[in-house]
Short mmCIF file of C-alpha atoms and ligand atoms in Angstrom, two decimals:
data_model
loop_
_atom_site.label_atom_id
_atom_site.label_comp_id
_atom_site.label_asym_id
_atom_site.label_seq_id
_atom_site.Cartn_x
_atom_site.Cartn_y
_atom_site.Cartn_z
CA MET A 1 82.55 84.89 3.44
CA LYS A 2 79.74 82.51 2.59
CA ILE A 3 80.18 79.06 4.08
CA LEU A 4 78.39 75.78 3.33
CA VAL A 5 78.50 72.95 5.88
CA VAL A 6 77.57 69.42 4.74
CA GLY A 7 75.81 67.22 7.30
CA SER A 8 72.91 67.15 9.71
CA GLY A 9 74.07 66.04 13.15
CA GLY A 10 75.30 67.45 16.43
CA ARG A 11 78.80 67.66 14.98
CA GLU A 12 77.61 69.86 12.12
CA HIS A 13 75.64 72.04 14.57
CA ALA A 14 78.82 72.51 16.62
CA LEU A 15 80.74 73.30 13.41
CA CYS A 16 78.15 75.88 12.37
CA CYS A 17 78.33 77.54 15.82
CA SER A 18 82.15 77.74 15.65
CA ILE A 19 82.00 79.07 12.11
CA LYS A 20 79.49 81.70 13.19
CA ARG A 21 82.00 82.98 15.76
CA SER A 22 84.53 83.63 12.97
CA LYS A 23 85.06 87.30 12.15
CA LYS A 24 85.32 86.41 8.48
CA VAL A 25 81.89 84.86 8.06
CA ASP A 26 78.78 86.67 6.80
CA GLU A 27 76.45 83.83 5.94
CA ILE A 28 76.24 80.10 6.66
CA PHE A 29 74.31 77.40 4.79
CA CYS A 30 73.97 73.82 5.94
CA ALA A 31 72.87 70.89 3.79
CA PRO A 32 70.67 69.30 4.90
CA GLY A 33 70.96 70.57 8.52
CA ASN A 34 68.30 70.11 11.21
CA ALA A 35 65.92 72.16 13.34
CA GLY A 36 68.63 73.43 15.70
CA ILE A 37 71.08 74.21 12.91
CA SER A 38 68.43 76.42 11.29
CA SER A 39 68.98 78.98 14.07
CA VAL A 40 72.60 79.52 12.95
CA ALA A 41 72.52 78.58 9.27
CA LYS A 42 70.16 78.50 6.33
CA CYS A 43 69.25 74.84 5.85
CA VAL A 44 69.05 73.56 2.29
CA PRO A 45 67.49 70.17 1.48
CA ILE A 46 70.30 68.64 -0.56
CA LYS A 47 71.37 65.07 0.11
CA PRO A 48 75.02 64.83 1.24
CA MET A 49 75.71 62.03 -1.27
CA ASP A 50 74.38 64.06 -4.21
CA PHE A 51 77.74 65.63 -5.00
CA GLU A 52 76.65 67.24 -8.26
CA ALA A 53 73.65 68.97 -6.68
CA MET A 54 75.79 70.08 -3.73
CA ALA A 55 78.51 71.50 -5.97
CA SER A 56 75.94 73.23 -8.23
CA PHE A 57 74.45 74.88 -5.16
CA ALA A 58 77.92 76.07 -4.09
CA VAL A 59 78.53 77.52 -7.56
CA LYS A 60 75.12 79.20 -7.71
CA GLU A 61 75.38 80.73 -4.23
CA LYS A 62 79.04 81.71 -4.73
CA ILE A 63 80.04 79.79 -1.61
CA ASP A 64 83.59 80.73 -0.58
CA LEU A 65 84.27 77.60 1.47
CA THR A 66 82.48 74.27 1.93
CA VAL A 67 83.14 72.24 5.07
CA ILE A 68 82.34 68.53 4.93
CA GLY A 69 81.32 67.18 8.34
CA MET A 70 80.36 63.60 7.50
CA ASP A 71 82.42 60.54 6.59
CA ASP A 72 80.29 59.06 3.78
CA PRO A 73 80.63 61.95 1.32
CA LEU A 74 84.35 62.29 2.10
CA VAL A 75 85.00 58.60 1.50
CA GLY A 76 82.85 58.81 -1.63
CA GLY A 77 84.95 61.65 -3.08
CA ILE A 78 82.90 64.84 -2.62
CA VAL A 79 86.08 66.89 -2.23
CA ASP A 80 87.36 65.79 -5.64
CA VAL A 81 84.06 66.82 -7.26
CA PHE A 82 84.24 70.26 -5.63
CA GLU A 83 87.88 70.75 -6.59
CA GLU A 84 87.21 69.80 -10.21
CA LYS A 85 84.77 72.70 -10.32
CA GLY A 86 87.31 75.08 -8.78
CA LEU A 87 85.45 75.27 -5.46
CA ARG A 88 87.25 75.67 -2.14
CA VAL A 89 86.49 72.83 0.22
CA PHE A 90 87.75 71.64 3.60
CA GLY A 91 88.30 67.89 3.89
CA PRO A 92 90.46 65.12 2.43
CA ARG A 93 90.23 63.94 -1.17
CA LYS A 94 88.93 60.46 -1.84
CA ASN A 95 92.43 58.97 -2.06
CA ALA A 96 93.19 60.25 1.46
CA ALA A 97 89.76 59.66 3.03
CA ILE A 98 90.50 55.97 2.52
CA ILE A 99 92.30 56.21 5.85
CA GLU A 100 88.80 55.84 7.33
CA GLY A 101 87.09 54.21 4.35
CA SER A 102 89.20 51.05 4.43
CA LYS A 103 90.42 49.49 7.65
CA ALA A 104 92.63 47.12 5.64
CA PHE A 105 94.29 50.14 4.01
CA SER A 106 94.90 51.89 7.32
CA LYS A 107 96.24 48.74 9.01
CA ASP A 108 98.65 48.12 6.11
CA LEU A 109 99.73 51.78 6.29
CA MET A 110 100.45 51.51 10.01
CA LYS A 111 102.40 48.31 9.54
CA LYS A 112 104.47 49.68 6.67
CA TYR A 113 105.36 52.89 8.53
CA ASN A 114 105.80 51.36 11.95
CA ILE A 115 102.88 53.14 13.60
CA PRO A 116 101.85 51.29 16.78
CA THR A 117 98.62 49.32 16.33
CA ALA A 118 97.14 45.91 17.16
CA ASP A 119 98.48 42.86 15.27
CA TYR A 120 96.11 41.88 12.47
CA PHE A 121 95.33 39.81 9.42
CA VAL A 122 93.28 40.88 6.41
CA ALA A 123 90.94 38.12 5.18
CA LYS A 124 89.62 38.39 1.62
CA SER A 125 87.22 35.45 1.81
CA PRO A 126 85.30 33.54 4.51
CA ALA A 127 87.60 30.54 3.95
CA GLU A 128 90.71 32.66 4.55
CA ALA A 129 89.14 34.13 7.68
CA ARG A 130 88.22 30.71 9.08
CA GLU A 131 91.66 29.30 8.32
CA TYR A 132 93.35 32.15 10.18
CA LEU A 133 90.94 31.86 13.11
CA LYS A 134 91.96 28.20 13.67
CA GLY A 135 95.19 29.33 15.29
CA ALA A 136 93.83 32.49 16.90
CA LYS A 137 93.91 33.60 20.52
CA PHE A 138 90.61 34.79 22.03
CA PRO A 139 89.09 37.29 22.54
CA ILE A 140 89.67 38.54 19.03
CA VAL A 141 88.21 41.43 17.04
CA LEU A 142 86.62 41.18 13.59
CA LYS A 143 86.03 44.35 11.61
CA ALA A 144 84.29 45.06 8.33
CA ASP A 145 86.81 46.76 6.05
CA GLY A 146 84.50 49.60 4.96
CA LEU A 147 82.16 52.08 6.62
CA ALA A 148 79.46 50.48 8.77
CA LEU A 149 78.04 53.31 10.91
CA GLY A 150 80.46 52.35 13.69
CA LYS A 151 78.72 48.97 13.98
CA GLY A 152 81.04 46.78 11.93
CA VAL A 153 83.34 45.86 14.83
CA LEU A 154 82.64 42.54 16.56
CA ILE A 155 84.50 41.38 19.63
CA CYS A 156 84.46 37.57 19.74
CA ASN A 157 85.18 35.60 22.91
CA ASP A 158 85.51 32.14 21.37
CA ALA A 159 85.69 30.23 18.09
CA ALA A 160 81.90 29.92 17.80
CA GLU A 161 81.39 33.67 18.14
CA ALA A 162 84.13 34.32 15.60
CA ASP A 163 82.51 31.90 13.17
CA ASP A 164 79.18 33.73 13.58
CA ALA A 165 80.95 37.04 13.00
CA VAL A 166 82.52 35.79 9.75
CA ARG A 167 79.07 34.71 8.61
CA GLU A 168 77.45 37.99 9.58
CA LEU A 169 80.09 40.21 7.96
CA MET A 170 81.15 38.21 4.91
CA GLU A 171 78.36 35.75 4.04
CA ASP A 172 75.16 37.47 5.21
CA ARG A 173 76.82 40.75 4.18
CA LYS A 174 75.15 42.68 6.98
CA PHE A 175 77.12 45.78 5.97
CA GLY A 176 77.07 45.07 2.23
CA ALA A 177 80.33 45.53 0.34
CA SER A 178 81.95 46.89 3.53
CA GLY A 179 82.36 43.24 4.59
CA ASP A 180 83.95 41.96 1.34
CA GLU A 181 87.22 42.01 3.25
CA ILE A 182 87.57 41.91 7.01
CA VAL A 183 90.35 42.80 9.42
CA ILE A 184 90.95 40.24 12.15
CA GLU A 185 92.70 41.97 14.97
CA GLU A 186 94.34 41.32 18.31
CA PHE A 187 92.12 42.36 21.23
CA LEU A 188 93.58 45.34 23.08
CA GLU A 189 92.77 46.60 26.53
CA GLY A 190 93.05 50.00 28.12
CA PRO A 191 91.33 53.38 28.19
CA GLU A 192 90.34 54.82 24.82
CA VAL A 193 91.18 58.37 23.87
CA SER A 194 89.97 60.38 20.88
CA VAL A 195 92.41 62.96 19.53
CA LEU A 196 91.32 65.40 16.85
CA SER A 197 93.90 67.16 14.69
CA PHE A 198 94.09 69.60 11.80
CA VAL A 199 96.32 68.53 8.91
CA ASP A 200 97.50 70.45 5.82
CA GLY A 201 99.27 67.66 3.96
CA ASP A 202 102.55 68.18 5.83
CA THR A 203 101.89 69.71 9.22
CA VAL A 204 99.64 68.26 11.91
CA LYS A 205 98.33 70.25 14.87
CA ILE A 206 96.51 68.55 17.68
CA MET A 207 93.28 70.16 18.87
CA ALA A 208 92.41 68.56 22.17
CA SER A 209 91.81 65.09 23.51
CA ALA A 210 88.40 63.75 24.40
CA MET A 211 86.93 60.65 25.94
CA ASP A 212 83.86 59.19 24.28
CA HIS A 213 81.34 56.78 25.84
CA LYS A 214 80.28 54.46 23.05
CA ARG A 215 78.10 51.94 24.84
CA ALA A 216 74.40 52.71 25.28
CA GLY A 217 74.14 51.90 28.98
CA ASP A 218 75.66 53.06 32.27
CA ASN A 219 78.93 51.38 33.31
CA ASP A 220 79.74 50.76 29.63
CA THR A 221 77.06 48.12 29.14
CA GLY A 222 74.70 47.55 26.24
CA LEU A 223 75.15 48.04 22.54
CA ASN A 224 77.68 50.24 20.79
CA THR A 225 76.30 53.60 19.68
CA GLY A 226 77.66 56.59 17.79
CA GLY A 227 78.62 58.04 21.20
CA MET A 228 76.49 58.86 24.27
CA GLY A 229 78.54 61.76 25.56
CA ASN A 230 82.09 62.75 26.29
CA ILE A 231 84.54 64.95 28.12
CA SER A 232 87.50 67.01 26.99
CA PRO A 233 90.32 66.84 27.84
CA SER A 234 90.60 63.12 28.56
CA PRO A 235 91.98 62.61 32.08
CA TYR A 236 94.10 59.78 30.63
CA TYR A 237 95.80 61.98 28.07
CA THR A 238 98.95 62.82 30.02
CA LYS A 239 102.04 64.69 28.85
CA GLU A 240 103.79 61.33 28.54
CA VAL A 241 101.07 59.98 26.23
CA ASP A 242 101.15 63.20 24.20
CA ASP A 243 104.94 63.02 23.80
CA PHE A 244 104.79 59.39 22.71
CA CYS A 245 102.04 60.03 20.15
CA LYS A 246 103.82 63.09 18.77
CA GLU A 247 106.93 61.01 18.24
CA ASN A 248 105.37 57.77 16.98
CA ILE A 249 101.86 58.38 15.68
CA TYR A 250 100.65 61.81 14.54
CA GLN A 251 103.41 63.13 12.28
CA ARG A 252 104.32 59.64 11.15
CA THR A 253 100.76 59.11 9.90
CA VAL A 254 100.73 62.38 7.97
CA ASP A 255 104.16 61.67 6.47
CA ALA A 256 103.08 58.15 5.55
CA MET A 257 100.04 59.44 3.66
CA LYS A 258 102.21 61.92 1.80
CA ALA A 259 104.76 59.24 0.94
CA GLU A 260 101.95 57.07 -0.45
CA GLY A 261 100.93 59.88 -2.79
CA ARG A 262 97.80 60.54 -0.73
CA PRO A 263 98.47 63.85 1.03
CA PHE A 264 95.85 64.38 3.73
CA LYS A 265 94.21 67.77 4.24
CA GLY A 266 91.44 68.19 6.77
CA VAL A 267 90.84 66.59 10.15
CA ILE A 268 92.38 63.31 11.26
CA PHE A 269 90.68 61.78 14.26
CA PHE A 270 93.07 59.38 15.99
CA GLY A 271 91.19 56.71 17.95
CA LEU A 272 93.80 55.50 20.45
CA MET A 273 93.90 52.80 23.03
CA LEU A 274 96.33 53.33 25.91
CA THR A 275 97.55 49.77 26.44
CA LYS A 276 100.10 48.65 29.01
CA ASP A 277 102.59 48.50 26.13
CA GLY A 278 101.90 52.12 25.22
CA PRO A 279 99.38 53.97 23.04
CA LYS A 280 98.17 52.14 19.91
CA VAL A 281 95.96 53.32 17.06
CA LEU A 282 92.57 51.59 17.02
CA GLU A 283 91.28 53.51 14.04
CA TYR A 284 91.58 56.67 12.00
CA ASN A 285 88.64 58.83 11.01
CA CYS A 286 88.88 61.44 8.27
CA ARG A 287 86.64 64.02 9.98
CA PHE A 288 85.64 65.50 13.31
CA GLY A 289 84.14 63.02 15.77
CA ASP A 290 80.52 63.14 16.81
CA PRO A 291 80.17 63.95 19.74
CA GLU A 292 83.89 64.81 20.05
CA ALA A 293 83.31 68.00 18.05
CA GLN A 294 80.70 69.04 20.61
CA VAL A 295 83.31 69.17 23.40
CA VAL A 296 86.42 70.13 21.44
CA LEU A 297 85.06 72.99 19.31
CA PRO A 298 83.51 74.99 22.18
CA ARG A 299 87.01 75.06 23.73
CA MET A 300 88.70 76.31 20.55
CA GLU A 301 89.81 79.94 20.64
CA THR A 302 91.48 80.30 17.24
CA ASP A 303 89.23 81.41 14.37
CA ILE A 304 88.18 78.10 12.76
CA ILE A 305 87.98 79.58 9.27
CA ASP A 306 91.59 80.80 9.52
CA VAL A 307 92.64 77.28 10.46
CA MET A 308 90.63 75.58 7.73
CA GLU A 309 91.96 77.96 5.07
CA ALA A 310 95.51 77.37 6.31
CA CYS A 311 94.96 73.60 5.93
CA ILE A 312 93.77 74.02 2.36
CA ASP A 313 96.66 76.35 1.47
CA GLY A 314 99.39 74.35 3.24
CA ARG A 315 100.08 77.09 5.82
CA LEU A 316 99.06 75.32 9.00
CA SER A 317 102.57 75.75 10.47
CA GLU A 318 101.89 79.51 10.64
CA ILE A 319 98.76 79.06 12.78
CA ASP A 320 98.84 79.36 16.52
CA LEU A 321 96.13 76.92 17.53
CA SER A 322 94.80 77.74 20.96
CA PHE A 323 92.28 76.12 23.24
CA SER A 324 90.65 77.34 26.41
CA GLU A 325 91.86 75.92 29.71
CA LYS A 326 88.23 75.24 30.49
CA ALA A 327 87.05 71.65 30.45
CA ALA A 328 83.95 70.44 28.63
CA CYS A 329 81.38 67.73 29.23
CA CYS A 330 78.68 66.70 26.78
CA VAL A 331 75.71 64.49 27.63
CA VAL A 332 73.72 63.09 24.72
CA LEU A 333 69.94 62.99 25.12
CA ALA A 334 68.71 60.09 23.04
CA SER A 335 65.38 58.46 22.23
CA ASN A 336 64.77 55.45 24.46
CA GLY A 337 65.54 52.34 22.39
CA TYR A 338 68.49 53.83 20.50
CA PRO A 339 70.58 52.36 18.84
CA LEU A 340 67.84 49.87 17.87
CA SER A 341 64.28 51.01 17.34
CA TYR A 342 62.72 54.06 18.92
CA GLU A 343 59.73 56.35 18.49
CA LYS A 344 60.06 59.88 17.25
CA GLY A 345 57.97 62.99 16.74
CA PHE A 346 57.84 64.06 20.42
CA LYS A 347 57.85 67.77 21.25
CA ILE A 348 61.00 68.98 23.01
CA LYS A 349 60.50 71.36 25.93
CA GLY A 350 63.04 73.65 27.55
CA LEU A 351 65.19 74.58 24.57
CA THR A 352 64.63 78.29 25.14
CA ASP A 353 65.58 78.13 28.82
CA PRO A 354 67.76 81.19 29.64
CA LEU A 355 70.51 78.81 30.75
CA PHE A 356 71.17 77.97 27.10
CA SER A 357 71.86 81.54 26.11
CA LYS A 358 74.81 81.58 28.51
CA GLU A 359 78.28 81.43 26.96
CA ASP A 360 79.25 78.23 28.75
CA HIS A 361 76.20 76.15 27.78
CA PHE A 362 75.39 74.68 24.38
CA VAL A 363 72.55 72.58 23.04
CA PHE A 364 73.64 70.96 19.80
CA HIS A 365 70.83 69.33 17.87
CA ALA A 366 71.43 65.89 16.36
CA GLY A 367 68.02 64.38 15.53
CA THR A 368 65.42 67.16 15.58
CA SER A 369 62.98 68.58 13.07
CA PHE A 370 60.00 70.93 12.91
CA ASP A 371 56.48 69.49 13.08
CA LYS A 372 53.48 70.91 11.23
CA ASP A 373 52.98 73.53 13.99
CA ASN A 374 56.60 74.61 13.54
CA GLU A 375 57.55 73.19 16.92
CA ILE A 376 60.79 71.29 17.44
CA VAL A 377 60.30 67.53 17.79
CA THR A 378 62.54 64.48 18.10
CA SER A 379 63.45 62.87 14.78
CA GLY A 380 66.45 60.64 15.48
CA GLY A 381 68.13 58.25 17.89
CA ARG A 382 70.54 60.79 19.24
CA VAL A 383 68.37 63.89 19.71
CA LEU A 384 70.49 66.54 21.45
CA ALA A 385 74.04 66.91 22.72
CA VAL A 386 74.14 69.21 25.74
CA THR A 387 77.59 70.62 26.48
CA ALA A 388 78.79 72.70 29.41
CA LEU A 389 82.18 74.31 29.96
CA GLY A 390 83.58 74.41 33.47
CA ASP A 391 86.68 75.35 35.41
CA ASP A 392 87.65 71.71 35.49
CA LEU A 393 86.14 68.38 34.39
CA ARG A 394 84.11 67.96 37.59
CA ASP A 395 82.63 71.42 37.25
CA ALA A 396 81.82 70.86 33.56
CA ARG A 397 80.15 67.54 34.34
CA LYS A 398 78.07 69.02 37.14
CA LYS A 399 76.89 71.82 34.88
CA ALA A 400 76.09 69.49 31.95
CA TYR A 401 74.02 67.18 34.17
CA SER A 402 72.09 70.05 35.73
CA ALA A 403 71.52 71.53 32.27
CA ILE A 404 69.83 68.39 30.93
CA ASP A 405 67.20 68.66 33.68
CA HIS A 406 65.94 71.78 31.90
CA ILE A 407 65.11 69.81 28.76
CA ASP A 408 62.32 67.31 28.49
CA PHE A 409 60.72 65.10 25.87
CA GLU A 410 58.88 61.84 25.93
CA ASN A 411 61.25 58.85 25.85
CA LYS A 412 64.26 60.97 26.88
CA TYR A 413 67.17 58.64 27.59
CA PHE A 414 70.73 59.40 28.66
CA ARG A 415 73.70 57.88 30.43
CA HIS A 416 74.19 58.94 34.05
CA ASP A 417 77.92 58.30 34.17
CA ILE A 418 79.49 60.40 31.40
CA GLY A 419 82.94 61.35 32.66
CA HIS A 420 83.20 58.51 35.19
CA ALA A 421 86.91 58.37 34.39
CA ILE A 422 87.32 61.69 36.20
CA ASP A 423 86.87 59.79 39.48
CA GLU A 424 89.06 56.86 38.44
CA VAL A 425 92.32 58.42 37.30
P1 AMP B 501 86.77 51.15 15.60
O1 AMP B 501 85.61 51.50 14.72
O2 AMP B 501 87.87 50.43 14.93
O3 AMP B 501 87.24 52.28 16.49
O4 AMP B 501 86.12 50.17 16.70
C1 AMP B 501 85.00 50.54 17.46
C2 AMP B 501 85.22 50.18 18.90
O5 AMP B 501 85.50 48.78 19.04
C3 AMP B 501 86.41 50.88 19.51
O6 AMP B 501 86.10 52.17 19.95
C4 AMP B 501 86.78 49.92 20.62
O7 AMP B 501 85.99 50.15 21.75
C5 AMP B 501 86.46 48.57 20.05
N1 AMP B 501 87.69 48.01 19.44
C6 AMP B 501 88.13 48.19 18.18
N2 AMP B 501 89.28 47.53 17.96
C7 AMP B 501 89.59 46.91 19.11
C8 AMP B 501 90.68 46.07 19.54
N3 AMP B 501 91.66 45.73 18.71
N4 AMP B 501 90.66 45.63 20.80
C9 AMP B 501 89.66 45.96 21.64
N5 AMP B 501 88.60 46.73 21.31
C10 AMP B 501 88.57 47.21 20.07
N1 LIG B 502 82.42 59.37 18.34
C1 LIG B 502 83.10 58.53 17.46
C2 LIG B 502 83.10 58.93 16.05
O1 LIG B 502 82.73 60.02 15.70
O2 LIG B 502 83.51 58.13 15.22
#
């Protein structure tokens, strides 16, 4: 089979590596890809939001299956464009990707179908937001309705902060139309767990849990980022949590989408918070997480193409999804300054270290490119995601942290405490 992957980050590199392990696959393309991805796939310079160009490429190259890694094209309706042209594609249609594309939609869905989540109010104007906030309890959470690169969530400790947040989101329109409506939400506390699942419209199968580390600095300080590293499984994801979510969250979400006439096919990422009153949904994403994919996919034993095809054809119930007992830890190597400003263009040393040809070590590229001498240089905030598999979480963490010593570039920055929960549970 010929496969096309859409995206250019560490998640798409991990997807390409899993796809390459499939017995069914002969050739992989990635648009636009990055320097690391070019060692597993042919990179093609097509912009992910140029759906027509992407679909024309798939027609011309006789691509058998296109896998969409990123949220923006999914929310924008790339799957519908591919399907109209008779192309096979893995991911939700636009009317289902709204589960991530609109927080107001997903909150209303959860409320209607009794899926546990934080109490909330949807404000359609700054005046409505301010009126509601008069009676609010603090801290409180304000969220832009639409996509905002994971940065549209503001936790406000008092009325003045909430007022600033309304201004930023709705009046200054920091995230453009994404802030036309906002969700004002009860502040929840507890450990966060990411759960990735495959969905075929009816059936949902859980992959594995993971624990992300979103803040830039050690001890969960500093700004929110796309994710600075993670571990899988999450030490907080117990059998009791799993049972509760299976009964009250996963299948109920899939059934709700079907009942709304928006059957979901693809990956649902459940962002959960384990509160003292039980697990609650913080958010849904309509795609693999980044860097969750970098710890979950290396543990997956089932042929990923078989699973993706089963999702498209509504046969997921026939698939025996299996994951290795091994644990995984991923440490993100970023450019110092991320998520704000940072320099790029620095040569990366150590990528060909023999350690990285071992089966239990992976270097997924996120922000890398080739310079004029054809050497790999930094080109983004998150540069590399280094994953190691181990016999247990401690072993995986030890291996991941010794692996990153083999890689060096100017301005290399990373968190020293990925997986700290291992010592706390
Ligand atoms: P979201 O994009 O909705 O997952 O929000 C991004 C991050 O903001 C989450 O991973 C949480 O750390 C935090 N967050 C979101 N909603 C809440 C909430 N209701 N209470 C506390 N923290 C939250
Ligand atoms: N790591 C969080 C996300 O992919 O949204």
